XYZ file of C-alpha atoms in Angstrom:
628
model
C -17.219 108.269 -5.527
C -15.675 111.445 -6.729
C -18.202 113.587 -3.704
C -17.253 110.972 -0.849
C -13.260 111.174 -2.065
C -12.734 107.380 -2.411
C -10.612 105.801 -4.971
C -11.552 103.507 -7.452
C -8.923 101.472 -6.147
C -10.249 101.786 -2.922
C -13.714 101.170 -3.987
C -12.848 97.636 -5.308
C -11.100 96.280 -2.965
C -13.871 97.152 -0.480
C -16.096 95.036 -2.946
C -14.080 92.164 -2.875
C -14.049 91.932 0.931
C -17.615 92.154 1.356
C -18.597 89.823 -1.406
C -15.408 87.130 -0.021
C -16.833 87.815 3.744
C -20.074 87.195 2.140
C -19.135 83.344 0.789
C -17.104 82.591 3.647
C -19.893 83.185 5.860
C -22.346 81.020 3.302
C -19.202 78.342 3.583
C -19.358 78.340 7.417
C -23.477 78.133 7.664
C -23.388 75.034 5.707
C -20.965 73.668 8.044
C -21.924 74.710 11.297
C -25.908 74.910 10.308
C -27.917 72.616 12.382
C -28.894 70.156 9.514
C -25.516 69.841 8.523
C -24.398 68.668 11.794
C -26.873 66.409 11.951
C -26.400 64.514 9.054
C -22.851 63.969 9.096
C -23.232 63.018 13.297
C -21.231 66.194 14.213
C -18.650 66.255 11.906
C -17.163 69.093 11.886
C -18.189 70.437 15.436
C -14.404 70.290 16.348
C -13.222 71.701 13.585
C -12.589 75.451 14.723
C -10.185 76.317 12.214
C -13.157 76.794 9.915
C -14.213 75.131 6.723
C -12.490 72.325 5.544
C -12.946 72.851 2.240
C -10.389 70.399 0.794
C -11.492 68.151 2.755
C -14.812 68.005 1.511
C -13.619 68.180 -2.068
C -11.143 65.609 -2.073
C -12.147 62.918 0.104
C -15.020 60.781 1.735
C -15.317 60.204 5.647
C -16.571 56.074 5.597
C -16.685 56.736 9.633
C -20.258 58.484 8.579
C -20.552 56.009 5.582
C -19.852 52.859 6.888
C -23.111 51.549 8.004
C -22.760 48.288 6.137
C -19.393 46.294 6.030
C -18.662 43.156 4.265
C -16.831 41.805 7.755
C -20.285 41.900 9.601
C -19.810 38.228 10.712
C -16.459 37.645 13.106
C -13.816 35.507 11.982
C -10.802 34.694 13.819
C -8.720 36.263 10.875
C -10.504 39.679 10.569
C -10.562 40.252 14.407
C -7.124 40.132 14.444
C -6.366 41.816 11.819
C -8.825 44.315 13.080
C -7.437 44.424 16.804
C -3.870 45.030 15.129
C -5.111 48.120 13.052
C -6.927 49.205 16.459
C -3.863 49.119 18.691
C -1.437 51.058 16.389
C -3.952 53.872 15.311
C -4.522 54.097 18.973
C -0.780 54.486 20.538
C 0.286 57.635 21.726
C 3.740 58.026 19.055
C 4.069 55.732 15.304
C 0.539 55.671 15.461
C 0.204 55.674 11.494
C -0.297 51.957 10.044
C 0.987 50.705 6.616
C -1.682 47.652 5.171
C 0.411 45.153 2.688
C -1.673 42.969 0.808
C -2.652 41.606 -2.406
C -5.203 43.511 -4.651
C -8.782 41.892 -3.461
C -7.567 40.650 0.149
C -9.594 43.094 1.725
C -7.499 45.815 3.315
C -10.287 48.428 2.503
C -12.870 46.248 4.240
C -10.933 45.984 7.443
C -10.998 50.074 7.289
C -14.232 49.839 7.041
C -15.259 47.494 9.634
C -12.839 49.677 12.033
C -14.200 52.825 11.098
C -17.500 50.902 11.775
C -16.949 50.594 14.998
C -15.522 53.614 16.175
C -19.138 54.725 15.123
C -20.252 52.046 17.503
C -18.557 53.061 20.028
C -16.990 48.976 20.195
C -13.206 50.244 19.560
C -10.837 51.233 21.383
C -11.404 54.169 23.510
C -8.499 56.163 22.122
C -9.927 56.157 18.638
C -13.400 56.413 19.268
C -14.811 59.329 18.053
C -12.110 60.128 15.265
C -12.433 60.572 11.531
C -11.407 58.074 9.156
C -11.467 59.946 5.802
C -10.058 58.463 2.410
C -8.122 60.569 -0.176
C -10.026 60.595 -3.612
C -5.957 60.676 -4.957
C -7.900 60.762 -8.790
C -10.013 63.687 -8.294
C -7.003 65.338 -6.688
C -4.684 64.701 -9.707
C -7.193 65.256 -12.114
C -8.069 68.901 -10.316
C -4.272 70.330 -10.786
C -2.139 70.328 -13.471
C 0.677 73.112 -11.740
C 3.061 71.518 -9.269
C 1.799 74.789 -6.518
C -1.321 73.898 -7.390
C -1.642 70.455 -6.359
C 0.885 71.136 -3.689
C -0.895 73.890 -2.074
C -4.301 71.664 -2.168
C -2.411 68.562 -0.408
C -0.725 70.892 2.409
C -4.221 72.425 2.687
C -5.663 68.863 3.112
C -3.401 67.973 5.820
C -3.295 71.517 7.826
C -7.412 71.096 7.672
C -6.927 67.595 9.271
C -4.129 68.898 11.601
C -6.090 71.302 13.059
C -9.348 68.825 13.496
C -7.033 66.917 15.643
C -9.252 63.808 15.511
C -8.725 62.536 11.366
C -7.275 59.533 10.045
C -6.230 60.081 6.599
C -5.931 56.656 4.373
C -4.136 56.848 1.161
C -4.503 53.996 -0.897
C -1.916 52.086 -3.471
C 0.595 54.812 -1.348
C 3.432 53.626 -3.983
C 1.620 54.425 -6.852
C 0.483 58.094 -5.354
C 3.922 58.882 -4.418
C 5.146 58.124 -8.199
C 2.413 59.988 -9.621
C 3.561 63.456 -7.689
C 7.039 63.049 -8.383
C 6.242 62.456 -12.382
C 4.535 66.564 -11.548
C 7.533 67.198 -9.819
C 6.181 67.138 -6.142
C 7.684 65.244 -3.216
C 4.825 63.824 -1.537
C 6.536 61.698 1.105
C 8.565 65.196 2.052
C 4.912 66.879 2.629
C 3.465 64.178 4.528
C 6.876 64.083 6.621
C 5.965 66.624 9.282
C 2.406 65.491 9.502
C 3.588 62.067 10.032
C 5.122 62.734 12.895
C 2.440 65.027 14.186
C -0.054 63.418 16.943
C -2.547 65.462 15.801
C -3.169 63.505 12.438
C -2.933 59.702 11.247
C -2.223 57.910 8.298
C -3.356 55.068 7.013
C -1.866 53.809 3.803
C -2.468 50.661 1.510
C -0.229 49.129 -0.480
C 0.767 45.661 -2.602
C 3.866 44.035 -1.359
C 5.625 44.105 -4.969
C 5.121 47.610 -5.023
C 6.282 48.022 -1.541
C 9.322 45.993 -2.082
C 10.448 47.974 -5.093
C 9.703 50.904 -4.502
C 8.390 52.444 -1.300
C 10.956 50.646 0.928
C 13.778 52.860 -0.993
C 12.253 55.589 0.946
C 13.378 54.286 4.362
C 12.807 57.710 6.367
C 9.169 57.661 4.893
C 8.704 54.013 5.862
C 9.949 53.749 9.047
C 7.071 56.292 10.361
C 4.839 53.303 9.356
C 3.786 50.272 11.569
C 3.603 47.357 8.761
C 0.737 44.674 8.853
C 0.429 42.108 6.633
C -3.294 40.885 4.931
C -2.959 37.532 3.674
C -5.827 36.092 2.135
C -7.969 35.010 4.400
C -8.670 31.103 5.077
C -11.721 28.851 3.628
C -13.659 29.269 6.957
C -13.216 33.279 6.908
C -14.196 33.583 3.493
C -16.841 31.582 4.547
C -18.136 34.580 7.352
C -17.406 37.036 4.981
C -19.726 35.903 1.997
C -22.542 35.333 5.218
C -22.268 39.083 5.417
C -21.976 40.053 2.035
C -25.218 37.166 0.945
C -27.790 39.329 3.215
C -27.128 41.974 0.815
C -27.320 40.379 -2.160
C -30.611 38.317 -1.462
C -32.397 41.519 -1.407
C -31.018 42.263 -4.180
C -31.447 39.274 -6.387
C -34.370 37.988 -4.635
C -32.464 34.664 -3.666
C -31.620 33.108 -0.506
C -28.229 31.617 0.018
C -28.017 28.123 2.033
C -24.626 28.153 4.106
C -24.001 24.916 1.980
C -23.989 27.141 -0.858
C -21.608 29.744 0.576
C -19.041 26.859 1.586
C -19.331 25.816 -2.301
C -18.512 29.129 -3.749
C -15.678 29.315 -1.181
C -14.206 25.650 -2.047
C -14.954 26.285 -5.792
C -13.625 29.915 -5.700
C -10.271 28.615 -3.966
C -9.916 25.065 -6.633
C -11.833 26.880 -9.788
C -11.485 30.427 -10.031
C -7.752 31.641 -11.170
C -7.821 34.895 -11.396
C -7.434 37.392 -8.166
C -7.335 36.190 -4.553
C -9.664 35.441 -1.862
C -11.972 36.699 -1.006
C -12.414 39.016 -3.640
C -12.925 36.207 -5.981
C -15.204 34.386 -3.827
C -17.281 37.573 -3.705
C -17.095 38.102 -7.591
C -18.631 34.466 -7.740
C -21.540 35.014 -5.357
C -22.598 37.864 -7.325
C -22.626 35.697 -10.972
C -24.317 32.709 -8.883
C -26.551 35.522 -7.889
C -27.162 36.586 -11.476
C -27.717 33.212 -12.727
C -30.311 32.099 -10.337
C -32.035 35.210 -11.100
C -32.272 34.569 -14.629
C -33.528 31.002 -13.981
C -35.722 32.240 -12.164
C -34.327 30.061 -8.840
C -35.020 31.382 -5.003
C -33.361 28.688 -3.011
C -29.076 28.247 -4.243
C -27.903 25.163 -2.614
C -24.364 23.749 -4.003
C -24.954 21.417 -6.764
C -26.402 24.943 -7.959
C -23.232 26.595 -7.451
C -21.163 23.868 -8.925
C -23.179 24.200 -12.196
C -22.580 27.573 -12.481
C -19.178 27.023 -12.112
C -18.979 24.653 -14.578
C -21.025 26.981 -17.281
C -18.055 29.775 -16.302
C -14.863 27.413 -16.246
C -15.758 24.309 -18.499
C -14.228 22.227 -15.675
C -16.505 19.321 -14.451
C -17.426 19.951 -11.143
C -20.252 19.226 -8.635
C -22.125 16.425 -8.647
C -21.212 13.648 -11.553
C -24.114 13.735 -14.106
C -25.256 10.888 -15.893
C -23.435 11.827 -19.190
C -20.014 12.841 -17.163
C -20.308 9.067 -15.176
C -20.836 7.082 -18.378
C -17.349 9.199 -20.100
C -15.388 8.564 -16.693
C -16.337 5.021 -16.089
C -16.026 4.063 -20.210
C -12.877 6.233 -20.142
C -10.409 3.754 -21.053
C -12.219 2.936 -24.294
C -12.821 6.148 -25.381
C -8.807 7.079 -24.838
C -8.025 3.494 -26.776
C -10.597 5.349 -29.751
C -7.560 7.423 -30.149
C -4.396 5.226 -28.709
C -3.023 1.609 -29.930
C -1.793 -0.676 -27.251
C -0.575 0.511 -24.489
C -3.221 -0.779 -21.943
C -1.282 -0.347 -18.632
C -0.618 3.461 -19.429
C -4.276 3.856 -20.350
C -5.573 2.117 -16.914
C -3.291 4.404 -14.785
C -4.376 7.384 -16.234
C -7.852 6.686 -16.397
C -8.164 5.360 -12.308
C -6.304 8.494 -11.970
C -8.805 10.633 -13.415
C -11.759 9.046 -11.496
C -10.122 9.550 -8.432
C -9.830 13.637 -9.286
C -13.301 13.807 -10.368
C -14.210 12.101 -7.408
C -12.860 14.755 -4.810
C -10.856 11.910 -3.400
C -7.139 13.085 -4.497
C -5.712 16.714 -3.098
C -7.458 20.130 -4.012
C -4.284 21.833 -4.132
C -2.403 19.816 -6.654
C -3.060 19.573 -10.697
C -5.923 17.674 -11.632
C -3.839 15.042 -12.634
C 0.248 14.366 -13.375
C 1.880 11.872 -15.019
C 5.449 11.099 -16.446
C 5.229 8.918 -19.600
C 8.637 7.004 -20.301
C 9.540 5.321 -23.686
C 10.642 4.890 -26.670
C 9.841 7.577 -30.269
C 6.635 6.960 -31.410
C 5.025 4.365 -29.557
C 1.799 7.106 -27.982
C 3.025 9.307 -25.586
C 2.036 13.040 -27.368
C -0.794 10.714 -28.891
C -2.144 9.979 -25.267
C -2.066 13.226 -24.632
C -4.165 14.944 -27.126
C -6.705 11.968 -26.821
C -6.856 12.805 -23.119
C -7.262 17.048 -23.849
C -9.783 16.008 -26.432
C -11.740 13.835 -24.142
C -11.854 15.699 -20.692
C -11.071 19.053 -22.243
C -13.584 18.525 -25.540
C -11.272 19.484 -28.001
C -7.638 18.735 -29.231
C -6.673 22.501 -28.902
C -6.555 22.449 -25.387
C -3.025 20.366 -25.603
C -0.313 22.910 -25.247
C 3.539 21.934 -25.801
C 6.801 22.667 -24.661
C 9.606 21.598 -25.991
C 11.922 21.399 -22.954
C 14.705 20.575 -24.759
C 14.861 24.497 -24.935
C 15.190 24.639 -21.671
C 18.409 23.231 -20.973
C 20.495 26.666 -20.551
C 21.245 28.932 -17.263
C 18.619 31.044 -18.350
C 16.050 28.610 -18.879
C 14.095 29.482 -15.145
C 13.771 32.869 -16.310
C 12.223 32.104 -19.960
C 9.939 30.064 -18.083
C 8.365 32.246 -15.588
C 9.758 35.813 -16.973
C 12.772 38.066 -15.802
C 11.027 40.439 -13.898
C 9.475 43.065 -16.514
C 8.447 39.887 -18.740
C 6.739 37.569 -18.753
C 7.482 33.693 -19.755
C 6.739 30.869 -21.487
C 5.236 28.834 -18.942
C 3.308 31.489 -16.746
C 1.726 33.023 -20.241
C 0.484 29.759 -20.635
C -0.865 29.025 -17.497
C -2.956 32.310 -17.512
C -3.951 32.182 -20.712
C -5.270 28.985 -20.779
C -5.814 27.585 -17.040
C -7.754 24.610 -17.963
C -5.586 22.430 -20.055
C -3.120 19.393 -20.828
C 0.280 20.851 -20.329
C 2.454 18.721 -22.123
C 6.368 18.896 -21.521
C 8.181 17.152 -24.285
C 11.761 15.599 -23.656
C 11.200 16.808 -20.063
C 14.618 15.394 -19.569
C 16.481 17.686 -21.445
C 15.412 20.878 -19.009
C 18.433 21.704 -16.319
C 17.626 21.385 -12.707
C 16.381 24.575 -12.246
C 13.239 23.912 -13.438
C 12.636 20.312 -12.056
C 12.950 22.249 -8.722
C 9.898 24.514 -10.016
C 7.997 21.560 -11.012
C 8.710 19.896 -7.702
C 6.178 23.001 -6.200
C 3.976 22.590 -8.885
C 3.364 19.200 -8.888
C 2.658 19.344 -4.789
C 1.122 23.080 -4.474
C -0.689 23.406 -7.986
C 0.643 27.334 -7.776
C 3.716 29.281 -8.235
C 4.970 32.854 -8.755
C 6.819 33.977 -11.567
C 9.155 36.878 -11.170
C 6.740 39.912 -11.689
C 5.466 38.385 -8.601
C 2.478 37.444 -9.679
C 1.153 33.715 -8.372
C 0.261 31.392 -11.266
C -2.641 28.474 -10.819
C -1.786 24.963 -12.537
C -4.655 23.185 -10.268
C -7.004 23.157 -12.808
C -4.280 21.757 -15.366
C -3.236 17.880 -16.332
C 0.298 17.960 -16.643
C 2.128 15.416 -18.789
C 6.096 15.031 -18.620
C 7.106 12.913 -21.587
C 10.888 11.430 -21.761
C 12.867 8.681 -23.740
C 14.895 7.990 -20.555
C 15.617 4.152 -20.535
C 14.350 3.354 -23.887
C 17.255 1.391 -24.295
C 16.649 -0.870 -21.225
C 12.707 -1.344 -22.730
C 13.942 -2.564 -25.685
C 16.002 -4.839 -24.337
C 13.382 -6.123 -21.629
C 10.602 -6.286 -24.474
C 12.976 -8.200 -26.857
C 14.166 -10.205 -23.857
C 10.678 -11.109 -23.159
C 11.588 -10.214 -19.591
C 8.958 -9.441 -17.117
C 7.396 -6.318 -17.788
C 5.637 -5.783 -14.220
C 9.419 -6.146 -13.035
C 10.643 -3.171 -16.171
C 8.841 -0.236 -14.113
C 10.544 -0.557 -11.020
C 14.125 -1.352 -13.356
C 13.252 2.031 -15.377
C 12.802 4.152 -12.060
C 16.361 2.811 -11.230
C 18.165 3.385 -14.045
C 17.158 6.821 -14.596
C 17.732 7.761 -10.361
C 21.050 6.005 -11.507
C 22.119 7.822 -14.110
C 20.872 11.563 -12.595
C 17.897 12.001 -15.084
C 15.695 12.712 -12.047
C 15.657 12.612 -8.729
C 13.531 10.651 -6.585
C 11.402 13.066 -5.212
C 10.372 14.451 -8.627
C 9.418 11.169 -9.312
C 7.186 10.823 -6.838
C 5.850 14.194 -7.466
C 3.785 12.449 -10.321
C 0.226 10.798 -9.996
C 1.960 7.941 -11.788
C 5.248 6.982 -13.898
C 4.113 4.838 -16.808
C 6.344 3.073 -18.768
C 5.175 2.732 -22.692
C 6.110 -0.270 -24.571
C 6.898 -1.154 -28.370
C 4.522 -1.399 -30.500
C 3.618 -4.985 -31.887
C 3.257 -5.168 -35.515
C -0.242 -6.311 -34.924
C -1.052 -3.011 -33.116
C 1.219 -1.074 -35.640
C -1.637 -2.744 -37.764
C -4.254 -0.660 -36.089
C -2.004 2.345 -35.821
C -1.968 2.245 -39.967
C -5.579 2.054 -39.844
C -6.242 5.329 -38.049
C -3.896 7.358 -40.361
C -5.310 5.944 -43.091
C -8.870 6.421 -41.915
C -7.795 10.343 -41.389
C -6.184 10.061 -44.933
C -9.259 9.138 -46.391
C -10.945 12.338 -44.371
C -8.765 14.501 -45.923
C -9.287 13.204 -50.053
C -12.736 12.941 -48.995
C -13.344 16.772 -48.356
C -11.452 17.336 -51.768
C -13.840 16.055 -53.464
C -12.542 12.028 -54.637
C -12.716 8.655 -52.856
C -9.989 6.589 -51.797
C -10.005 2.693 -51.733
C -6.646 0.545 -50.738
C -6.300 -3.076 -51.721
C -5.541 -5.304 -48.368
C -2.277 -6.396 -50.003
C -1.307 -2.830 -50.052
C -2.183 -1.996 -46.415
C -0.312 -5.533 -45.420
C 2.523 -4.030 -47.527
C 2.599 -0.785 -46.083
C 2.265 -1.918 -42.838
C 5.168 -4.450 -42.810
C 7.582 -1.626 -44.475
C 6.664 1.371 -41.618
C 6.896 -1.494 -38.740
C 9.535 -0.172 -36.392
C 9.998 -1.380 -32.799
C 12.658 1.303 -32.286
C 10.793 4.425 -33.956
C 7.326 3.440 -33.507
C 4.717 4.830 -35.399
C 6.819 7.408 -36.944
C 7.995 5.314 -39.962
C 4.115 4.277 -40.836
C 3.264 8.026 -41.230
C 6.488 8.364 -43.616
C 5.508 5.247 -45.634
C 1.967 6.030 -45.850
C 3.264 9.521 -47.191
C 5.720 8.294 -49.095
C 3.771 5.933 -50.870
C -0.150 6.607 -50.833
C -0.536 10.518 -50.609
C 2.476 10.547 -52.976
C 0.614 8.350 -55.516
C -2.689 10.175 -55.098
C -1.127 14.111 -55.791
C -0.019 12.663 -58.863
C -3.572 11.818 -59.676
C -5.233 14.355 -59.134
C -2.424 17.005 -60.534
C -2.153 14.911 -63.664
C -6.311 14.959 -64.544
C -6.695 10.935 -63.938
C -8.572 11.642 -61.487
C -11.868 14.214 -60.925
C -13.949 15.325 -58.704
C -16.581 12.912 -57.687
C -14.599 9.916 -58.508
C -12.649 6.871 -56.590
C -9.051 6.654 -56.115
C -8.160 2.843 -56.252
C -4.610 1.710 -55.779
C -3.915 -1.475 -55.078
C -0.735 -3.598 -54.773
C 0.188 -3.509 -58.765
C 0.303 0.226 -59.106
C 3.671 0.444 -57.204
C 6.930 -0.952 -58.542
C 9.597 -2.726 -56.219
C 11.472 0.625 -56.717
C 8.658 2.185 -54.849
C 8.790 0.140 -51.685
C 12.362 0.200 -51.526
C 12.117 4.246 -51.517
C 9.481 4.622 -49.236
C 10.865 6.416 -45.903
């Protein structure tokens, strides 16, 4: 170096230029090299700024990709949706679109299907031809951790597109983007401002509406360079086309075939059955277990009643076709309830023709399975009825679920019910937690009327949406109102002997009368059953079940316990209560029976493996005069 007088200096930075020219050059062969041009159908060709190396790094073109789209088969819904998307990418000014839709709507799939047919050829002429790239906004984040960094990469990104002239950048969840830059400092809706209004590049950005409404609509300048379109969830029938698109797919896959009976059963079952997400991304996500399970049973031809099984395995709701077992419980269903419940055969009967008529399809998809308003006295069935109806179409007592509504009588009650806006509340929790259930509203009387205008949508939609915005499913739910309203005028008509067929009508009356409820939330219900006193005869029968659970309960502690018939007799005439109903039995029996048998057992008379007897002459007139 020292002969040829060049500086190290010199030397090096010589070096660098060859070896950058060197890569650069490598960079622009694998752009402009003939096999790269033909497998990405020219991409590229106009793109004489040179490499577009951000491009490549940080995002994926579906024009080239999008060879397959779940949209395949037209539908009234996604053409239009389709055609609006068309028209505003192709206008000449405000030619970027804004999609607002619920997570699983399918605002990505209508991308697709229009970025499948630029590559047809069967859009609009404007945008035929262009780029529709999507920003990998993950990979871009995760790649820079400087605020020049990322901000030099995302400028880069843009100027690469600019100078294409023929891209259409989507950005998707454009809220949750533009919060993530600003927590690294970097204005993202200030970047994108120039190239917004640039015709040489297009945006297309997603969005949810909640998001939209809270945040991204506080950035009116960035907003208004957006032409809004709002994706609903599509309709039964569109679903419908959709899954005939998506099946083809699948039955390769699975090695099934899919009747179009089938497909309408996952959409109708999807819609009624499946709570969580929204159509049709939950009709999809259905297909594919349906799929799976005929796959592992080995079955090639799905038809519905297939469907509805599977269903069924996934939900534990009844659906489908009504087996032999499921006809004998709905048909015997009255007996099996009265296993459980004393008296009250009029109650029973509505609720169980009720019932059948749900299982049978024949009552509304779009309500709750079934709601009732029970009216009466304390203690005479009413939270009784209720378990024995959760334990008998639900299989098991633990899928009753209370609330006391007598909470529910301040101004804030709406909000502890369905949350405040960054919580949730009682009743959506409950709903989501456990969507297939007896929801049973105690002293639904005592709530303000606030929230017997939310159960006036409940009890005709089956949804609602609580204030995170979220919408809550009570379809597959039985909800129960329970309310002492017009016991007095009960007792009197029972007491009366007065004509009991003419006491429902009387009841309705009095409580319109008196402001309890209005009429329409009345008629909301299935049914309003009236639930009458308790004769002492069936108070009888009532002492026999607690008993019978009494003896349960000593049973698995190891003794026996025998009653003498004067002692039931006796018991049973001292808890008799038309006013309080069964209530005062349970106190007597408690009182009196379990009190006697802890002493027992705590005192050594009595060890394991042997019989309790008490009869009549082990208790002293003291004792009866005590008890409750």
């Amino acid at each position: 170096l020292g002969k040829i007088a060049i500086d190290d200096v010199s030397y090096l930075g010589a070096v660098n230029w060859v070896i950058g020219d060197y890569y650069t050059s490598k960079a622009a062969k694998r752009w402009w090299g003939k096999d790269n041009l033909s497998k990405t159908e020219g991409i590229g060709r106009e793109w004489s700024y040179g490499t577009t190396y951000n491009i490549e790094k940080f995002s994926k073109d579906i024009r080239t990709s999008a060879v397959f789209s779940t949209l395949t088969r037209d539908s009234a819904y996604a053409n239009e949706k389709i055609l609006q998307i068309e028209h505003t990418l192709g206008r000449a000014k405000a030619a970027n679109v804004l999609l607002l839709g619920e997570p699983g709507v399918g605002k990505v799939d209508l991308l697709i299907e229009v970025a499948r047919r630029m590559k047809k050829g069967s859009s609009l002429d404007s945008i035929t031809g262009k780029h529709m790239i999507v920003l990998d906004t993950d990979k871009l984040f995760a790649s820079f951790k400087e605020k020049q960094e990322f901000e030099l990469a995302f400028i880069s990104l843009l100027t690469e597109a600019a100078k294409a002239g023929n891209i259409i950048v989507v950005i998707e969840n454009i809220s949750s983007f533009i919060r993530q830059s600003e927590a690294m400092n970097v204005m993202v809706s200030e970047l994108m401002d120039q190239y917004l209004a640039s015709p040489e590049v297009q945006f297309v950005c997603t969005d949810t509406p909640r998001a939209h409404h809270a945040y991204l609509e506080t950035i009116g300048a960035f907003t208004r360079r957006f032409e809004e379109i709002l994706i609903d969830a599509p309709d039964l029938s569109s679903t419908t086309r959709v899954l005939q698109g998506i099946a083809m797919n699948e039955e390769r896959k699975y090695k099934s075939i899919f009747t179009f009976q089938s497909l309408k059963a996952i959409t109708e079952a999807a819609d009624r059955y499946i709570v969580d997400g929204v159509m049709p991304d939950k009709a999809i996500s259905l297909l594919i277990d349906v799929a799976t399970y005929a796959k592992q049973n080995n079955k090639i031809m799905i038809d519905s009643d297939f469907v509805y099984t599977v269903v069924s395995d996934k939900t534990g709701i009844p659906t489908g076709p009504i087996k032999e077992e499921e006809r004998d419980l709905l048909l015997d269903l009255e007996n099996r309830l009265h296993q459980r419940v004393i008296g009250q055969e009029k109650a029973i009967d509505a609720i169980a023709r009720t019932m059948r008529r749900s299982r049978a399809g024949i009552q509304r998809s779009d309500r709750p399975i079934g709601s009732f308003l029970f009216l009466g006295p304390t203690g005479v069935g009413k939270t009784e009825t209720a378990k024995a109806l959760a334990f008998v179409f639900f299989k098991g007592e633990e899928h009753m679920h209370r609330i006391d509504m007598s909470e529910f009588s301040g101004p804030d009650a709406l909000e502890r019910l369905i949350g405040d806006g960054t919580h949730s509340g009682v009743l959506s929790d409950m709903l989501q937690e456990h969507p297939y259930s007896v929801v049973l509203l105690d002293e639904f009387e005592k709530s303000n009327t606030e929230v017997h205008d939310l159960f006036l949508q409940i009890l005709d939609e089956g949804i609602f949406t609580d204030a995170r915005g979220i919408k809550v499913n009570a379809r597959n739910t039985i909800i129960i109102a329970t309310s002492n309203a017009g016991s007095d005028l009960i007792m009197k008509t029972v007491k009366q002997r007065g004509d009991i067929d003419v006491l429902n009508k009387n009841i309705i009356d009095h409580i319109i009368e008196k402001g309890i409820y209005r009429p329409e939330l009345i008629n909301r219900f299935d049914s309003a059953i009236i639930f009458e006193p308790l004769t002492i005869e069936e108070q009888g029968s009532v002492a026999s079940l607690m008993l019978g659970d009494l003896y349960e309960r000593i049973k698995d502690r190891g003794y026996d316990l025998q009653l003498g018939s004067e002692l039931i007799n006796l018991v049973v005439q001292k808890g008799y209560s038309p006013e309080f109903g069964a209530r005062p039995m349970q106190r007597v029996i408690q009182d009196l029976i379990e009190e006697k048998v802890a002493q027992k057992i705590i005192s050594g008379e009595a060890q394991k493996g042997d019989s309790i007897i008490l009869t009549k002459d082990d208790f002293t007139d003291v004792d009866f005069q005590t008890a409750a």
